[in-house]
Every structure is written in C-alpha cells, then in structure tokens.
Tab-separated table of C-alpha atoms (C1' of nucleotides) in Angstrom:
chain	number	residue	atom	x	y	z
A	351	MET	CA	88.386	93.983	109.483
A	352	GLU	CA	91.038	95.339	111.608
A	353	ASN	CA	90.389	98.634	110.066
A	354	TYR	CA	86.808	98.789	111.014
A	355	LEU	CA	85.935	102.373	111.232
A	356	SER	CA	82.726	104.084	111.829
A	357	PHE	CA	81.704	107.486	110.763
A	358	LEU	CA	79.075	109.987	111.508
A	359	PRO	CA	79.045	111.785	108.294
A	360	PHE	CA	75.947	113.818	108.399
A	361	SER	CA	75.415	115.199	111.780
A	362	SER	CA	77.509	115.857	114.766
A	363	ASN	CA	74.897	115.090	117.335
A	364	SER	CA	74.618	111.405	116.805
A	365	SER	CA	76.053	108.977	119.198
A	366	PRO	CA	78.645	106.309	118.863
A	367	PRO	CA	78.724	104.512	115.723
A	368	SER	CA	78.871	100.828	116.077
A	369	SER	CA	75.232	100.422	116.777
A	370	SER	CA	73.520	103.535	115.737
A	371	SER	CA	73.295	105.968	112.925
A	372	LEU	CA	75.285	105.500	109.822
A	373	SER	CA	78.498	103.687	110.154
A	374	LEU	CA	80.815	102.627	107.456
A	375	ASN	CA	83.057	99.669	107.264
A	376	THR	CA	86.424	100.265	105.869
A	377	VAL	CA	87.574	97.554	103.626
A	378	ASN	CA	91.083	96.453	104.249
A	379	ASN	CA	92.598	97.298	100.980
A	380	SER	CA	90.912	100.566	100.525
A	381	THR	CA	93.108	103.550	100.809
A	382	LEU	CA	93.225	104.636	104.337
A	383	GLY	CA	95.321	107.195	105.919
A	384	ASN	CA	93.000	110.049	106.013
A	385	ASN	CA	89.696	109.159	107.403
A	386	LYS	CA	87.795	111.848	105.744
A	387	SER	CA	84.547	110.297	104.923
A	388	ASN	CA	83.127	112.970	102.822
A	389	ILE	CA	79.927	111.287	101.939
A	390	GLY	CA	77.668	112.965	99.539
A	391	PHE	CA	74.855	111.250	97.851
A	392	LEU	CA	75.152	111.516	94.151
A	393	GLY	CA	72.090	109.608	93.240
A	394	LEU	CA	72.230	109.402	89.544
A	395	MET	CA	74.411	107.022	87.746
A	396	SER	CA	75.038	106.746	84.096
A	397	GLU	CA	74.528	103.435	82.430
A	398	MET	CA	77.978	103.605	81.032
A	399	GLU	CA	79.406	103.423	84.453
A	400	ILE	CA	77.422	100.375	85.331
A	401	PRO	CA	77.470	98.125	82.381
A	402	THR	CA	76.619	95.069	84.362
A	403	SER	CA	73.165	94.456	83.090
A	404	SER	CA	70.399	96.068	81.250
A	405	ASN	CA	67.869	96.156	84.000
A	406	VAL	CA	69.644	98.226	86.523
A	407	ASN	CA	67.328	100.833	87.805
A	408	ILE	CA	68.819	104.179	88.323
A	409	ILE	CA	67.791	105.740	91.526
A	410	GLY	CA	67.437	109.423	91.257
A	411	SER	CA	65.695	110.111	94.473
A	412	THR	CA	66.752	108.445	97.633
A	413	THR	CA	63.297	108.196	99.016
A	414	GLN	CA	62.349	105.904	96.226
A	415	ILE	CA	64.750	103.188	97.018
A	416	ASN	CA	62.582	101.247	99.405
A	417	ASN	CA	59.363	102.024	97.668
A	418	VAL	CA	60.552	100.928	94.323
A	419	ASN	CA	61.689	97.668	95.746
A	420	ASN	CA	58.409	97.035	97.415
A	421	SER	CA	56.284	97.853	94.482
A	422	GLN	CA	58.174	96.308	91.693
A	423	SER	CA	59.943	93.288	92.945
A	424	SER	CA	57.165	91.595	94.841
A	425	GLU	CA	56.286	89.428	91.934
A	426	ILE	CA	59.602	89.033	90.300
A	427	ASP	CA	61.131	88.368	93.635
A	428	HIS	CA	60.024	84.811	93.653
A	429	GLN	CA	61.360	84.031	90.307
A	430	VAL	CA	64.550	82.133	90.205
A	431	LEU	CA	67.635	84.135	89.634
A	432	LYS	CA	70.170	83.000	87.175
A	433	SER	CA	72.161	80.781	89.400
A	434	GLY	CA	74.694	79.239	87.170
A	435	LYS	CA	73.868	75.888	88.607
A	436	LYS	CA	70.357	75.253	87.507
A	437	LYS	CA	70.158	74.546	83.864
A	438	GLY	CA	67.057	75.453	82.007
A	439	ASP	CA	66.062	78.204	84.318
A	440	LYS	CA	64.797	81.345	82.755
A	441	LYS	CA	67.325	84.071	82.878
A	442	ILE	CA	65.075	86.438	84.679
A	443	ARG	CA	66.837	88.739	86.995
A	444	LYS	CA	65.504	90.608	89.910
A	445	PRO	CA	65.429	94.313	89.365
A	446	ARG	CA	68.440	96.105	90.610
A	447	TYR	CA	68.694	99.464	92.208
A	448	ALA	CA	71.904	101.319	92.137
A	449	PHE	CA	73.044	104.516	93.701
A	450	GLN	CA	76.234	106.354	94.140
A	451	THR	CA	77.756	107.782	97.236
A	452	ARG	CA	80.823	109.860	97.593
A	453	SER	CA	82.840	108.194	100.257
A	454	GLN	CA	86.330	107.255	101.231
A	455	VAL	CA	85.080	103.897	102.315
A	456	ASP	CA	83.418	101.267	100.237
A	457	ILE	CA	80.669	99.816	102.319
A	458	LEU	CA	77.627	101.622	103.535
A	459	ASP	CA	76.402	99.990	106.668
A	460	ASP	CA	72.693	99.921	106.071
A	461	GLY	CA	71.902	97.863	109.110
A	462	TYR	CA	71.830	94.505	107.432
A	463	ARG	CA	74.529	91.904	107.730
A	464	TRP	CA	76.310	91.063	104.538
A	465	ARG	CA	78.707	88.309	103.654
A	466	LYS	CA	81.095	88.736	100.819
A	467	TYR	CA	80.940	85.898	98.342
A	468	GLY	CA	83.027	87.149	95.510
A	469	GLN	CA	85.171	89.795	94.014
A	470	LYS	CA	85.924	90.385	90.385
A	471	ALA	CA	88.112	92.641	88.382
A	472	VAL	CA	85.943	94.658	86.082
A	473	LYS	CA	86.880	95.710	82.616
A	474	ASN	CA	87.783	99.353	82.247
A	475	ASN	CA	87.863	99.772	85.956
A	476	LYS	CA	90.938	99.520	88.066
A	477	PHE	CA	88.908	98.782	91.161
A	478	PRO	CA	87.421	95.349	91.697
A	479	ARG	CA	83.727	94.811	92.169
A	480	SER	CA	82.706	93.099	95.373
A	481	TYR	CA	79.691	90.859	95.705
A	482	TYR	CA	77.770	90.600	98.955
A	483	ARG	CA	74.806	88.532	100.061
A	484	CYS	CA	72.532	89.141	103.015
A	485	THR	CA	73.322	86.623	105.726
A	486	HIS	CA	69.832	86.471	107.094
A	487	GLN	CA	68.317	83.047	106.660
A	488	GLY	CA	66.022	82.903	103.705
A	489	CYS	CA	66.872	86.383	102.586
A	490	ASN	CA	68.289	86.362	99.129
A	491	VAL	CA	69.225	89.982	98.729
A	492	LYS	CA	72.504	90.740	97.076
A	493	LYS	CA	74.501	93.829	96.540
A	494	GLN	CA	77.504	94.833	94.527
A	495	VAL	CA	79.937	97.480	95.545
A	496	GLN	CA	82.254	99.146	93.125
A	497	ARG	CA	84.396	102.239	93.071
A	498	LEU	CA	84.593	104.276	89.928
A	499	THR	CA	87.831	104.654	88.091
A	500	LYS	CA	86.871	108.074	86.867
A	501	ASP	CA	86.327	109.390	90.314
A	502	GLU	CA	87.856	107.337	93.066
A	503	GLY	CA	85.733	109.056	95.613
A	504	ILE	CA	82.543	107.636	94.227
A	505	VAL	CA	81.245	104.282	95.334
A	506	VAL	CA	78.478	102.598	93.385
A	507	THR	CA	76.270	100.243	95.374
A	508	THR	CA	73.825	98.044	93.519
A	509	TYR	CA	71.079	96.242	95.421
A	510	GLU	CA	69.292	93.255	94.012
A	511	GLY	CA	66.175	91.892	95.595
A	512	MET	CA	64.200	92.812	98.646
A	513	HIS	CA	64.876	92.005	102.277
A	514	SER	CA	62.366	89.635	103.780
A	515	HIS	CA	63.163	90.639	107.326
A	516	THR	CA	63.791	93.642	109.448
A	517	ILE	CA	67.063	95.434	109.895
A	518	GLU	CA	69.299	93.499	112.192
A	519	LYS	CA	71.192	96.341	113.717
A	520	SER	CA	69.377	99.021	115.557
A	521	THR	CA	70.544	101.756	113.345
A	522	ASP	CA	68.730	104.977	113.482
A	523	ASN	CA	67.877	103.492	110.325
A	524	PHE	CA	68.478	103.712	106.711
A	525	GLU	CA	65.581	105.962	105.983
A	526	HIS	CA	67.040	108.585	108.180
A	527	ILE	CA	70.308	108.224	106.352
A	528	LEU	CA	68.583	108.501	103.057
A	529	SER	CA	66.690	111.558	104.035
A	530	GLN	CA	69.947	113.120	104.976
A	531	MET	CA	71.410	112.069	101.705
A	532	GLN	CA	68.684	113.723	99.805
A	533	ILE	CA	69.741	117.047	101.152
A	534	TYR	CA	72.957	116.516	99.329
A	535	THR	CA	71.160	115.540	96.211
A	536	THR	CA	69.070	118.592	96.013
A	537	SER	CA	71.994	120.831	96.598
A	538	PHE	CA	73.812	119.542	93.595
B	296	DC	C1'	84.862	77.542	116.890
B	297	DG	C1'	81.815	80.119	114.183
B	298	DA	C1'	81.458	83.840	111.069
B	299	DC	C1'	83.505	86.010	107.603
B	300	DT	C1'	86.976	87.047	103.704
B	301	DT	C1'	89.935	85.731	99.976
B	302	DT	C1'	90.676	83.865	95.637
B	303	DG	C1'	90.999	80.683	91.813
B	304	DA	C1'	88.001	77.877	89.225
B	305	DC	C1'	83.908	77.256	87.050
B	306	DC	C1'	79.511	78.414	84.650
B	307	DT	C1'	76.666	81.203	81.650
B	308	DG	C1'	75.345	84.759	78.389
B	309	DC	C1'	76.520	87.479	74.636
B	310	DG	C1'	78.863	89.439	70.672
B	311	DC	C1'	81.590	88.464	66.789
C	359	DG	C1'	81.962	77.894	67.729
C	360	DC	C1'	85.047	80.807	70.245
C	361	DG	C1'	86.521	84.065	73.432
C	362	DC	C1'	85.477	87.471	76.736
C	363	DA	C1'	83.258	89.347	80.721
C	364	DG	C1'	80.140	88.994	84.532
C	365	DG	C1'	78.536	86.303	88.237
C	366	DT	C1'	78.856	82.419	91.594
C	367	DC	C1'	80.875	78.580	94.138
C	368	DA	C1'	83.599	76.591	97.531
C	369	DA	C1'	87.929	75.442	99.840
C	370	DA	C1'	91.244	77.530	102.516
C	371	DG	C1'	92.616	81.140	105.383
C	372	DT	C1'	91.769	84.771	108.935
C	373	DC	C1'	89.843	86.927	112.847
C	374	DG	C1'	87.459	87.746	117.227
DNA sequence: CGACTTTGACCTGCGC
DNA sequence: GCGCAGGTCAAAGTCG
C-alpha cells in the first residue's frame, strides 16, 4: 500500500502509470529494494507447480486468455462454485486459467479492481498464495497469485471465472499488455 | 468513513 | 474415520 509502485515494463514511450498502460502493485511484504521489474511472460506452467486443482488450464499463448474464457466458461460460469457454505452443491469449479510472469512484484494490474480475501501458506512453497476477488458488483471473478519457490522471480497468476463488466481503469488495456508479452514468449 | 488488508478459524475434499 | 491441504469467511486493523 505504501509501497505502491508502477512500472512501464515494456516500452519507454508510455505515459505515467497510475492510470494507463501496465502498472504493477507492489505488495508490502515483497522484497523491495531494487525496483527492477523485469517482466517477461513465461506462459507455460507445469502442473507440478500448480497443484491446486485438476482443471487448471495452462495458457500457452497470451492471446488465448480472453478467448478461452469467453468460449468455455459461458455455460459453466453460472454454475455454483464450491462455496464451503452451501451443502449439497455440486463441486463444479469454473475453469481456471493460469499464466506465469517474471516480475519482481506480485500483482499484475490488469485494469480490474481486486480485493484480497485470503492468504494461505502452500505446501512445498515458501511463498504464500494470495486470493483476490473482483470488487465489481455481481462479478464473481477470482484470482490467485503465487510466487514460485524454485524461481523467486516468477509469479503465477490464476484466474477463475469471467468478468461480467468492462475494465474499470482506463488502461491501455490488457490486450495490449498481452500482445507485448507474447513477444517475450516467442523469443524464449 | 469507506475501501481494503490481515489473519486465525472454519469448512470441504481427498488420500490413506 | 482421520489428518492434511486448499479455499473461504469475517472480525479487526490499516490507510487515504
């Protein structure tokens, strides 16, 4: 919070961060000191590194992120998520989409507003996993953010569900970011 | 004062 | 059935 930093990782011609282009929030307890935000999109993720559930979809190409959500979750989207409160509900989960970024900071600001609702220590990982929920009314999208133990520079973000509204910040928008990211992907 | 984070407790699913 | 791990809740605290 105090350490809210914004970065312009991809290009040098973008303008000030807080309301445009990609900006990144720095979580308080993340290691600061050098603000090198060397963000590279890694795309692929091995299942071993994300053992959370069996239906995590691995995103290999950044351009698929939105499309996959639109095409696959439209039906499932309305099904009730395991809530822990409602007994008897089917344990059907929304599809999840995970991708990795190489970053010094944990949270990619994708233009939506997120509220943290939990944090858990994860087995075999020295970094906790953070749970976020979209604050937009009626929007039930969640995401998890976790840093890998193996490589502390890699942040795994897992999205669950589909936004039912438009981006709240006027970012140059996520697609632009993703297209930039893909350049990194292909160069790997 | 509202929005957000922190954090311990609780619930559920799953493997043994 | 038991214990573990993941996921969520909600009260309290913090910040702008």
